[in-house]
mmCIF file of C-alpha atoms in Angstrom:
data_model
loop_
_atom_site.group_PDB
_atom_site.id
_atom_site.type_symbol
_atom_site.label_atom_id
_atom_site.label_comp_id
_atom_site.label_asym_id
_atom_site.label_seq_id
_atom_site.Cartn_x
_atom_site.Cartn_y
_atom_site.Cartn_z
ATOM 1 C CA UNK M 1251 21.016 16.091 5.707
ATOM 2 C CA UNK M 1252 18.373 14.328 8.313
ATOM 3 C CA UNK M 1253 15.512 12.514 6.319
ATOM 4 C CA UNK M 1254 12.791 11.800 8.193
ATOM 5 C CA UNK M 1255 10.186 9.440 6.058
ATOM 6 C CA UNK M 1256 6.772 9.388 7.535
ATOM 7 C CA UNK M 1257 4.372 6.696 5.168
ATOM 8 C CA UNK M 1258 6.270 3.627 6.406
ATOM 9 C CA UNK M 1259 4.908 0.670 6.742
ATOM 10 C CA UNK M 1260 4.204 -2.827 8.709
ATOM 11 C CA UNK M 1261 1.957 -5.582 9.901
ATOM 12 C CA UNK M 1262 1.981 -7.698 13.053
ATOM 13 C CA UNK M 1263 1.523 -11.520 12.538
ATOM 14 C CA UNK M 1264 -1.506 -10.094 15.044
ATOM 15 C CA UNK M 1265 -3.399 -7.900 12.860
ATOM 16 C CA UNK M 1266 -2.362 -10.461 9.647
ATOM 17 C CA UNK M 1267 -4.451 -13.108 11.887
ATOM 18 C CA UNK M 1268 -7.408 -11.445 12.504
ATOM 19 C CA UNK M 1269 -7.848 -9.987 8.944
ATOM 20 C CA UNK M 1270 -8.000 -13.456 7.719
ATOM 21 C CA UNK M 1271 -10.337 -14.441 10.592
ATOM 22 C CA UNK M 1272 -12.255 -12.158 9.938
ATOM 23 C CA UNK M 1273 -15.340 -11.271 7.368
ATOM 24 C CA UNK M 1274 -16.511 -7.493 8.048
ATOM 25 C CA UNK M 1275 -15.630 -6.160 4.716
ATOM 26 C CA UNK M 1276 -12.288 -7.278 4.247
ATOM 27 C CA UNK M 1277 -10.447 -6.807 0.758
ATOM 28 C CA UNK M 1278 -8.553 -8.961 -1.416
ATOM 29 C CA UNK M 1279 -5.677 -6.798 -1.003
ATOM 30 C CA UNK M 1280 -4.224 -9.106 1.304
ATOM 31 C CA UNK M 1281 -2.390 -10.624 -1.684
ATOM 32 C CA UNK M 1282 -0.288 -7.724 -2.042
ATOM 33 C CA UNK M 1283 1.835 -8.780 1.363
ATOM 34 C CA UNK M 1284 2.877 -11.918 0.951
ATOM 35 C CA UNK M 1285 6.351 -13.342 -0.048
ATOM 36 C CA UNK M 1286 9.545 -11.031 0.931
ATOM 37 C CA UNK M 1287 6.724 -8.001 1.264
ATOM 38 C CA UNK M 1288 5.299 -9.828 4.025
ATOM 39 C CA UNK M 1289 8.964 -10.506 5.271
ATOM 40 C CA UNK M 1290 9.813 -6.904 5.461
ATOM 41 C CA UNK M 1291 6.602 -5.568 6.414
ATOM 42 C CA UNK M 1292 7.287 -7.835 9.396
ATOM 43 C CA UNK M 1293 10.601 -6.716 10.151
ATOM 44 C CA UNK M 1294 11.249 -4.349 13.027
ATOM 45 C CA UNK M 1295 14.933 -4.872 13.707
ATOM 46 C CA UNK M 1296 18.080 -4.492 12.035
ATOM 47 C CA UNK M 1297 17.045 -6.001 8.717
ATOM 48 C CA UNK M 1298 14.877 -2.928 8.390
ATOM 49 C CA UNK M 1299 17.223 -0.636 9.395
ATOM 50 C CA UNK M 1300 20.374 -1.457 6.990
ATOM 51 C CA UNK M 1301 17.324 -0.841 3.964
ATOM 52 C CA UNK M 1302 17.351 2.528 5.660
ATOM 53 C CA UNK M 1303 20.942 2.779 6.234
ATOM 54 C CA UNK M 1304 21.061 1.980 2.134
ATOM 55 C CA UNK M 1305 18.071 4.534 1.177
ATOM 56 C CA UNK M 1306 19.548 6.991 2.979
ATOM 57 C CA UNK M 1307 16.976 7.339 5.335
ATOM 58 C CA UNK M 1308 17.414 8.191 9.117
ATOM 59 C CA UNK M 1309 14.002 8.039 10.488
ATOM 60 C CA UNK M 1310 10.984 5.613 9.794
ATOM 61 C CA UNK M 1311 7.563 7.031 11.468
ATOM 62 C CA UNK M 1312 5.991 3.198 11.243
ATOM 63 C CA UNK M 1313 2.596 2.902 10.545
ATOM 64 C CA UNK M 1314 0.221 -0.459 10.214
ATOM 65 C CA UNK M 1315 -0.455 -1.213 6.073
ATOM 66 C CA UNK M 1316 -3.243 -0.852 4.558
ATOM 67 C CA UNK M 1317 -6.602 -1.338 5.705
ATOM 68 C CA UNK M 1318 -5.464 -0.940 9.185
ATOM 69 C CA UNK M 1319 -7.887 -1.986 11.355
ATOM 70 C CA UNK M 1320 -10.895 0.429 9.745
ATOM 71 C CA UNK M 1321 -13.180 -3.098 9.142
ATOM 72 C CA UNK M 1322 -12.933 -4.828 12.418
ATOM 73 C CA UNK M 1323 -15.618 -4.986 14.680
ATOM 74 C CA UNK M 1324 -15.081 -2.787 17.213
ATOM 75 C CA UNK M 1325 -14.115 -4.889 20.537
ATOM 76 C CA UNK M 1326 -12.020 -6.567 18.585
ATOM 77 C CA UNK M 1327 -10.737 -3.447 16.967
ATOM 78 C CA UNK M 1328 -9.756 -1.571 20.197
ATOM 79 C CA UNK M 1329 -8.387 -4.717 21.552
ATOM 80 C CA UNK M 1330 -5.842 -4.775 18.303
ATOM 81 C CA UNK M 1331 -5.255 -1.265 18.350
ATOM 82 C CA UNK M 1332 -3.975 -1.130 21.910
ATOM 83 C CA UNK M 1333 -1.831 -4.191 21.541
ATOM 84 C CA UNK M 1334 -0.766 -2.942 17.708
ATOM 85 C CA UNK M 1335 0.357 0.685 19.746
ATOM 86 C CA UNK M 1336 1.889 -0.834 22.334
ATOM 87 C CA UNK M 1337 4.404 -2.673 19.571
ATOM 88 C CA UNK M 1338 5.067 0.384 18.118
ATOM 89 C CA UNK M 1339 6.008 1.786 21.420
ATOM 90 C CA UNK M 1340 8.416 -0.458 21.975
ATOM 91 C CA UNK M 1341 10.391 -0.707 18.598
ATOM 92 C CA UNK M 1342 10.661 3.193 18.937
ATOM 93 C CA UNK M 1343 11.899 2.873 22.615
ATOM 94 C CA UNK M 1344 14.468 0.036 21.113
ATOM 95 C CA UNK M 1345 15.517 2.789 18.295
ATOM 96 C CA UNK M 1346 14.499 6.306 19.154
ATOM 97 C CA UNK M 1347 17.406 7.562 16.611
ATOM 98 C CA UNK M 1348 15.479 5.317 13.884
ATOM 99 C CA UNK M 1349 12.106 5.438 14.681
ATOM 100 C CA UNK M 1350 8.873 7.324 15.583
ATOM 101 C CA UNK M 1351 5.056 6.085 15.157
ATOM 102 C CA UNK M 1352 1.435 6.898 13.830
ATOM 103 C CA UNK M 1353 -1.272 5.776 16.309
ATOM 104 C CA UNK M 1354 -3.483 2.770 14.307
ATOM 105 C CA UNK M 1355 -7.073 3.903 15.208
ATOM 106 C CA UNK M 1356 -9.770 1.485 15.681
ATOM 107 C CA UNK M 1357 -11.875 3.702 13.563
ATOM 108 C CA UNK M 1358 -15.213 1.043 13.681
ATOM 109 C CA UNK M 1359 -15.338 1.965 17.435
ATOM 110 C CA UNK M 1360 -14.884 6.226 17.222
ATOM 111 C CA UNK M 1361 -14.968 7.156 20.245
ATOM 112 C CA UNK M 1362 -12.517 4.579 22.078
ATOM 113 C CA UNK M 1363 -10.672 5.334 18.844
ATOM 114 C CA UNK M 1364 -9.999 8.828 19.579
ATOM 115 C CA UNK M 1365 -9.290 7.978 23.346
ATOM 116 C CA UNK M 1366 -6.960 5.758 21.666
ATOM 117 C CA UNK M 1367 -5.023 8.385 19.379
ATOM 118 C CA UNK M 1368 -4.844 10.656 22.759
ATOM 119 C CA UNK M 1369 -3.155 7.932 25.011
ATOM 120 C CA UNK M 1370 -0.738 6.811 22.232
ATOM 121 C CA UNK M 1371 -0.256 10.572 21.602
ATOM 122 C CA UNK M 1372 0.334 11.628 25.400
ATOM 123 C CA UNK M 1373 1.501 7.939 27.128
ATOM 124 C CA UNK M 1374 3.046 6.584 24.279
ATOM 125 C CA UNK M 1375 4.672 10.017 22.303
ATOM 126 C CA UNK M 1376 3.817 9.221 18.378
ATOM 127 C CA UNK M 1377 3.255 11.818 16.608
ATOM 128 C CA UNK M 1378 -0.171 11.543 14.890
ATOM 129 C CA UNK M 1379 -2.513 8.737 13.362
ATOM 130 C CA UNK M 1380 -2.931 6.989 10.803
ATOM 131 C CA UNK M 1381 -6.430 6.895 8.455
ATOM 132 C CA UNK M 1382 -7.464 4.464 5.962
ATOM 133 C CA UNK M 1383 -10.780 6.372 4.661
ATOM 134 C CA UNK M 1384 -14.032 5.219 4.964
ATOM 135 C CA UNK M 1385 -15.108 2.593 7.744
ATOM 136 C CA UNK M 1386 -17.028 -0.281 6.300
ATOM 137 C CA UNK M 1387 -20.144 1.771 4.522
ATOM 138 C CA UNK M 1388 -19.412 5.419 6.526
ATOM 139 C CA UNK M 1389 -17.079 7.490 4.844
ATOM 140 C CA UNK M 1390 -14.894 9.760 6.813
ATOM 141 C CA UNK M 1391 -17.368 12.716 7.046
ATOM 142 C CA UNK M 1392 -19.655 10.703 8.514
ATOM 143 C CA UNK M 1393 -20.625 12.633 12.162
ATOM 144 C CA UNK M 1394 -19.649 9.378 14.246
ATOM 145 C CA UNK M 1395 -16.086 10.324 13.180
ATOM 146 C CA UNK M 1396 -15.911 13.783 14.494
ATOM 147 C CA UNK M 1397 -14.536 12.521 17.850
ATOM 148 C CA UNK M 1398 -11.626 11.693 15.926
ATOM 149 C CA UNK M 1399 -10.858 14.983 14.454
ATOM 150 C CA UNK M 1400 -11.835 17.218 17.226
ATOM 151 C CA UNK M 1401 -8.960 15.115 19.542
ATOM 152 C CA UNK M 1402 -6.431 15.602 16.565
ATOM 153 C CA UNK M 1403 -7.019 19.152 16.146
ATOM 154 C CA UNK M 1404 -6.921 19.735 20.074
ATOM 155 C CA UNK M 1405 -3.925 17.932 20.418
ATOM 156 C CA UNK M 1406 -2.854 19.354 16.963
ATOM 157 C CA UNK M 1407 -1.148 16.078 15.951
ATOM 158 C CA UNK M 1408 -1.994 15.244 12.361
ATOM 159 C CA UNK M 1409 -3.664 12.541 10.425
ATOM 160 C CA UNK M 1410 -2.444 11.002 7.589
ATOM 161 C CA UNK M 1411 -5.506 9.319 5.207
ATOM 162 C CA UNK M 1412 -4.133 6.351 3.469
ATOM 163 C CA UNK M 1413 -5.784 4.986 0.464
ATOM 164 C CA UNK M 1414 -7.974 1.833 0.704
ATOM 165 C CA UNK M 1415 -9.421 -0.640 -1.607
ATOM 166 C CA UNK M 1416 -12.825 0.707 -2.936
ATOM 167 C CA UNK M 1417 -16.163 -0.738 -2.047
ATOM 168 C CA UNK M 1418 -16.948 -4.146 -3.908
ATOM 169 C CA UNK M 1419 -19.903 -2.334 -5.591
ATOM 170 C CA UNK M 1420 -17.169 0.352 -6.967
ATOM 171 C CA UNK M 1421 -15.192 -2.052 -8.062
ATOM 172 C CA UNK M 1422 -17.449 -4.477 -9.942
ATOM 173 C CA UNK M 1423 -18.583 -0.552 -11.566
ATOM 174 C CA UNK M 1424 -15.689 0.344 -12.391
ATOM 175 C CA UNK M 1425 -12.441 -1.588 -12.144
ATOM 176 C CA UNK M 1426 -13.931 -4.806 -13.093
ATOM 177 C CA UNK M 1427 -13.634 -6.622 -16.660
ATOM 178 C CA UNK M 1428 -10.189 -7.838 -17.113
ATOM 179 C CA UNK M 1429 -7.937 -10.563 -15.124
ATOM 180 C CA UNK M 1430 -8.110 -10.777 -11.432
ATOM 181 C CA UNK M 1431 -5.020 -9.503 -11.547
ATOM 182 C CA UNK M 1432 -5.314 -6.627 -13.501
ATOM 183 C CA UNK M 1433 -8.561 -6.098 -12.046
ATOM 184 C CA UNK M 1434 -6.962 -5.917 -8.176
ATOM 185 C CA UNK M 1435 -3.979 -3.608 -9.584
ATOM 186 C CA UNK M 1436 -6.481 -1.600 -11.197
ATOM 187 C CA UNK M 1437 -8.603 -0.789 -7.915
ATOM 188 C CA UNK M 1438 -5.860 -0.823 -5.337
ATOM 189 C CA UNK M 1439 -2.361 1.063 -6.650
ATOM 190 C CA UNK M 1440 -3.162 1.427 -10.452
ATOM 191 C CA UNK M 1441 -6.127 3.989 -10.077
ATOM 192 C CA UNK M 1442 -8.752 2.923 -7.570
ATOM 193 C CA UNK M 1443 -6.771 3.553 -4.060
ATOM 194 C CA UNK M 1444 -6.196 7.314 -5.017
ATOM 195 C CA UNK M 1445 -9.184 8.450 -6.133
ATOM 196 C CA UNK M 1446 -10.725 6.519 -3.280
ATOM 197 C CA UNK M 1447 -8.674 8.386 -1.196
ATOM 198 C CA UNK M 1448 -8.743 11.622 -2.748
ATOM 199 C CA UNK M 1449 -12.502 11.613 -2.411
ATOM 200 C CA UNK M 1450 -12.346 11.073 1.051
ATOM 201 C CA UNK M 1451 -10.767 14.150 1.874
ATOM 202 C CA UNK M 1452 -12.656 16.469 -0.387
ATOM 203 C CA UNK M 1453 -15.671 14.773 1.376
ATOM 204 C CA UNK M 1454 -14.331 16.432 4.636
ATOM 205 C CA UNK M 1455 -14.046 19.808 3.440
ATOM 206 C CA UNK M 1456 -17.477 19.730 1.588
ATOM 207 C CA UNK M 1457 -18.989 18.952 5.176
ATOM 208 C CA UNK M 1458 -17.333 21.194 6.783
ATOM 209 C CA UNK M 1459 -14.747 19.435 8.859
ATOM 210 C CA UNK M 1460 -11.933 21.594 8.601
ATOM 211 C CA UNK M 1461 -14.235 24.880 9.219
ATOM 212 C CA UNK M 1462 -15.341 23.905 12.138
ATOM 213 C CA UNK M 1463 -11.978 22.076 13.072
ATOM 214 C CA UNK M 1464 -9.442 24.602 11.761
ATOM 215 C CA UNK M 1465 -6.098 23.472 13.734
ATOM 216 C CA UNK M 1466 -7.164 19.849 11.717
ATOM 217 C CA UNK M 1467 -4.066 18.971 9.726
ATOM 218 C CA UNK M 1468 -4.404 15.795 7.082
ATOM 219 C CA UNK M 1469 -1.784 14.196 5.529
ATOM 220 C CA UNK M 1470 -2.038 12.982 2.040
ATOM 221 C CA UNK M 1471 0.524 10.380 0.128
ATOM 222 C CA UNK M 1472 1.224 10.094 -3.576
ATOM 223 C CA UNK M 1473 1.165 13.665 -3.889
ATOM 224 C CA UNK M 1474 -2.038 14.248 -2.614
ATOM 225 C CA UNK M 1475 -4.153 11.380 -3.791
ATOM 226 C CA UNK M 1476 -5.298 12.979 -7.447
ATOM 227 C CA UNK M 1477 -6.660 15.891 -6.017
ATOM 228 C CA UNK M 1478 -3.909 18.635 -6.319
ATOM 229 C CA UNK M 1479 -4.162 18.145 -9.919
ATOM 230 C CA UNK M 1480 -8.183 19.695 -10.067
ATOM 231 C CA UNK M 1481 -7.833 22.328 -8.430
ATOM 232 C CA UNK M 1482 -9.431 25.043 -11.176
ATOM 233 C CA UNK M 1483 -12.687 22.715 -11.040
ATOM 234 C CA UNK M 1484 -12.316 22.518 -7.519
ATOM 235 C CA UNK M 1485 -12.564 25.953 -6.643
ATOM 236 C CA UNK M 1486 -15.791 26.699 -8.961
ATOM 237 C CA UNK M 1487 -16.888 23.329 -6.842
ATOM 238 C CA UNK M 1488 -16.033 25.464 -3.840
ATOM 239 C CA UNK M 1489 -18.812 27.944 -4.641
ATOM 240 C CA UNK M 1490 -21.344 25.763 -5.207
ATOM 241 C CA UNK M 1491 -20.574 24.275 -2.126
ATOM 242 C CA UNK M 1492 -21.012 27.463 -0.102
ATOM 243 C CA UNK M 1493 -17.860 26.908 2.103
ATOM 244 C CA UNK M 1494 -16.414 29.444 4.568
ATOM 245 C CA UNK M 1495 -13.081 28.890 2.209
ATOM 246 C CA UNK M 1496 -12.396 27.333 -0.201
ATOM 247 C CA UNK M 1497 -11.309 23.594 -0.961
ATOM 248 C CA UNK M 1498 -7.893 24.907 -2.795
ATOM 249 C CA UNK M 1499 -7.890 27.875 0.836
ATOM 250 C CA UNK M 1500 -8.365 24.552 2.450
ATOM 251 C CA UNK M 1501 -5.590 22.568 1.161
ATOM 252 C CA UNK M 1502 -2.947 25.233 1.721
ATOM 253 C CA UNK M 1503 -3.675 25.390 5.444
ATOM 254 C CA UNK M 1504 -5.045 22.008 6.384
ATOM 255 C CA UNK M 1505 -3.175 19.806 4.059
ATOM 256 C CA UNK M 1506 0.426 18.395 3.651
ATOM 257 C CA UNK M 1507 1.912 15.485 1.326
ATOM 258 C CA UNK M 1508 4.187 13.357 0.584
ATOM 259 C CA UNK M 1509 5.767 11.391 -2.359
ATOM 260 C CA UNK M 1510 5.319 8.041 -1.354
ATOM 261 C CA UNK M 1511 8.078 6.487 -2.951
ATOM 262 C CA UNK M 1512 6.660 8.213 -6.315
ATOM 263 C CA UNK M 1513 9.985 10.466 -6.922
ATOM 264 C CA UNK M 1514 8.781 12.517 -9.901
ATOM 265 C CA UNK M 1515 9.914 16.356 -9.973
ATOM 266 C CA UNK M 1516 7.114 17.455 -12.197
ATOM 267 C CA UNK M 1517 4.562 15.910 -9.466
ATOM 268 C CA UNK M 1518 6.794 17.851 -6.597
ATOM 269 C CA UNK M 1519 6.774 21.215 -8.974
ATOM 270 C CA UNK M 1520 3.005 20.822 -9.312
ATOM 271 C CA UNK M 1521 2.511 20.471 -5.596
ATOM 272 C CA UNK M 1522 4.652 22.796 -4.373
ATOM 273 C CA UNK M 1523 2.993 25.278 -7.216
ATOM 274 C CA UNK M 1524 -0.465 24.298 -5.504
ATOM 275 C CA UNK M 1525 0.388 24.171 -1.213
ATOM 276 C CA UNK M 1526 4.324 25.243 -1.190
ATOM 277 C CA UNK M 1527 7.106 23.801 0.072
ATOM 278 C CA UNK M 1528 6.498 24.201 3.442
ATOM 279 C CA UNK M 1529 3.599 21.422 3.112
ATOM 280 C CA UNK M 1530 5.841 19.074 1.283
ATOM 281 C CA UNK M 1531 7.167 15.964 3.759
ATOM 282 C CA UNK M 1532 8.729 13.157 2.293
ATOM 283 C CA UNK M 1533 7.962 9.312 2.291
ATOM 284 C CA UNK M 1534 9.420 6.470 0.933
ATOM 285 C CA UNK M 1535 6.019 4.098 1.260
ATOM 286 C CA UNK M 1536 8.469 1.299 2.381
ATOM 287 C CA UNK M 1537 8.604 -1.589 2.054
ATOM 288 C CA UNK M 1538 6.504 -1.240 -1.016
ATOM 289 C CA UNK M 1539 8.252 1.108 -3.050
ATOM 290 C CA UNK M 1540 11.672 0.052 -1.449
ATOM 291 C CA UNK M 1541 14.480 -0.351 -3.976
ATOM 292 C CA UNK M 1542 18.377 -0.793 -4.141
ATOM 293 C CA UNK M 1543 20.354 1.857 -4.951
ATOM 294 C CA UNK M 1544 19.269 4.992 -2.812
ATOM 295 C CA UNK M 1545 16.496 6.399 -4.455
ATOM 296 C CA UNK M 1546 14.310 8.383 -1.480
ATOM 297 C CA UNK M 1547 18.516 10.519 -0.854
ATOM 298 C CA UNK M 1548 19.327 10.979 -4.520
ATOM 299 C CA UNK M 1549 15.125 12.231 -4.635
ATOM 300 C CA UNK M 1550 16.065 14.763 -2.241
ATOM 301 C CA UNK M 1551 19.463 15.619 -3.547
ATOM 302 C CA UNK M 1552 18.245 16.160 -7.273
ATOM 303 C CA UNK M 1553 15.754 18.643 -6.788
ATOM 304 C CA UNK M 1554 16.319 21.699 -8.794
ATOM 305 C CA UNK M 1555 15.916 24.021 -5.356
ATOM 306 C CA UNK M 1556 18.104 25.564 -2.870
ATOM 307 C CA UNK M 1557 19.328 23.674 0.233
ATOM 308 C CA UNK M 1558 17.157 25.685 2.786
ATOM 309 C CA UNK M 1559 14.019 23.919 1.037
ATOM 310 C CA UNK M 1560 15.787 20.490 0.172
ATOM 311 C CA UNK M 1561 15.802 20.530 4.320
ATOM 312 C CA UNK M 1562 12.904 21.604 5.194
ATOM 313 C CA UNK M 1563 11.278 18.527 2.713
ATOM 314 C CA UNK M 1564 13.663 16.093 4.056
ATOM 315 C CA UNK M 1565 12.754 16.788 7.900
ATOM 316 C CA UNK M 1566 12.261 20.454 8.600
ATOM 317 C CA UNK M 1567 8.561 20.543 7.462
ATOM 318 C CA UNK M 1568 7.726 17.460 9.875
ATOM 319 C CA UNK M 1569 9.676 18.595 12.669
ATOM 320 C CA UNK M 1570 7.988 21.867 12.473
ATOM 321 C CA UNK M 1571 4.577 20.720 12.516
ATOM 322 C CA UNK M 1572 5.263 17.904 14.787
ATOM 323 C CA UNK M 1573 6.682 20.719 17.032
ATOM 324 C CA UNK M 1574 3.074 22.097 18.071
ATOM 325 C CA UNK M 1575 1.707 18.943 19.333
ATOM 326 C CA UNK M 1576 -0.065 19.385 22.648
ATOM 327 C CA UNK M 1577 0.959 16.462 25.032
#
């Protein structure tokens, strides 16, 4: 069985530079790649590959870490982006049979950003692009983003939205108080990341994003980012909201997720309950949940279902969707 994991990460000693260089908003969750993470989120060769080879996993669709390039100033954003795309090109041309790629999008500049996501998409063959929420102050509904979304849904590639650090004033409200460590693992993975990111796609069905771009397909991790598990409040919120359908309509057309390295059946049964198995991919969220012994296979393997749907999680979902791109 093929198993294609799609939320898999790394950083360039590039993009590493200029976050440090740089002061537009950057987080403190630069702390979270350093030591062997930073080793394997730099690895692109074979060391990366046996960790596969010892997961069980065939494919890797690589995508830059977390916050991408979403709080660079623009120039300097495109620049990275182009040069970031280009090294994702060439790993997958090194290792088609291992790898595939998400576009990064420099999302400060949005609409060289979605002439961006159409060269790497067309030029370059990835397969989407990769999100990390809001951009500076402007979360993703903002209308300076729509560029974005209206070349996804035309080239019907999707987007995955990747959790990001909340603002400094939500996380002096609310995630503050304790250690700095506790209060940094408290806003990014502990809590703050997934509601941050969960918000942000609610945010783009409330204004309308997927009505008026209905082939729009978003990709949530971690089994969609809080927000599957709401779903009775969500579709009173729904009416209230006056939306052509509803946010729960919404997820189970527009939306697919993943496990992100979080292999829990009762979270897969409660997803598949709420969008089905056919809007179930799988990640492993290397190198971050990466651990010996072949966890993301024996995931797969366990599940109490059939082998028709055991596929279709393991690769048959992605390569159906990734099917209809428009090149």
């Amino acid at each position: 069985m093929k198993i294609v994991a799609i939320e898999e990460h790394f950083l360039s000693p590039d993009v590493r530079a200029s976050w440090a260089a740089s002061s537009a908003g950057q987080d403190d969750s630069g702390s979270l790649h350093l030591g062997e993470m930073e080793t394997r989120l730099e690895e692109l060769s074979e060391a990366r590959i046996s960790r596969m080879d010892e997961s069980g996993v065939d494919m890797q669709v690589l995508s830059l870490t977390s916050p991408g390039l979403h709080n660079l100033e623009p120039a300097e954003g495109v620049s990275l982006a182009r040069r970031t795309n280009d090294l994702i090109a060439a790993t997958v041309a090194g290792r088609p049979d291992r790898f595939d790629g998400f576009a990064t999008i420099p999302a400060s500049a949005p609409g060289e950003a979605a002439a961006e996501l159409e060269r790497c998409v067309r030029e370059l063959g990835m397969k989407g692009g990769m999100l990390f929420g809001r951009t500076q102050d402007k979360n993703l509904d903002h209308l300076d983003f729509l560029p974005i979304f209206e070349t996804a849904a035309h080239l019907r590639v999707p987007l995955f939205i990747h959790p990001q650090t909340p603002s400094r004033a939500v996380r002096e409200a609310y995630y503050s108080g304790f250690s700095p460590e506790v209060d940094l693992a408290f806003a990014t993975f502990g809590l703050g990341w997934h509601y941050d990111c969960g918000i942000q796609f609610l945010r783009l069905a409330l204004a309308g994003v997927f009505d008026r771009f209905p082939d729009l397909q978003i990709i949530l991790g971690h089994w969609g980012e809080v927000v599957l598990f709401y779903t009775e409040r969500l579709k009173a919120f729904s009416r209230i909201a006056k939306l052509e359908r509803s946010v729960v309509d919404t997820m189970r057309e527009n939306l697919y997720v993943t496990p992100s390295g979080m292999f829990s059946q009762s979270n897969f049964h409660h997803a598949v309950e709420i969008v089905g198995v056919d809007r179930v991919l799988f990640s492993a969220d290397y190198p971050y949940q990466y651990r010996p012994g072949g966890g993301p296979k024996h995931f797969i393997e366990q599940l109490p279902i059939g082998q028709d749907e055991k596929e279709k999680i393991a690769h048959g979902n992605w390569d159906r969707l990734t099917h209809a791109i428009r090149r």
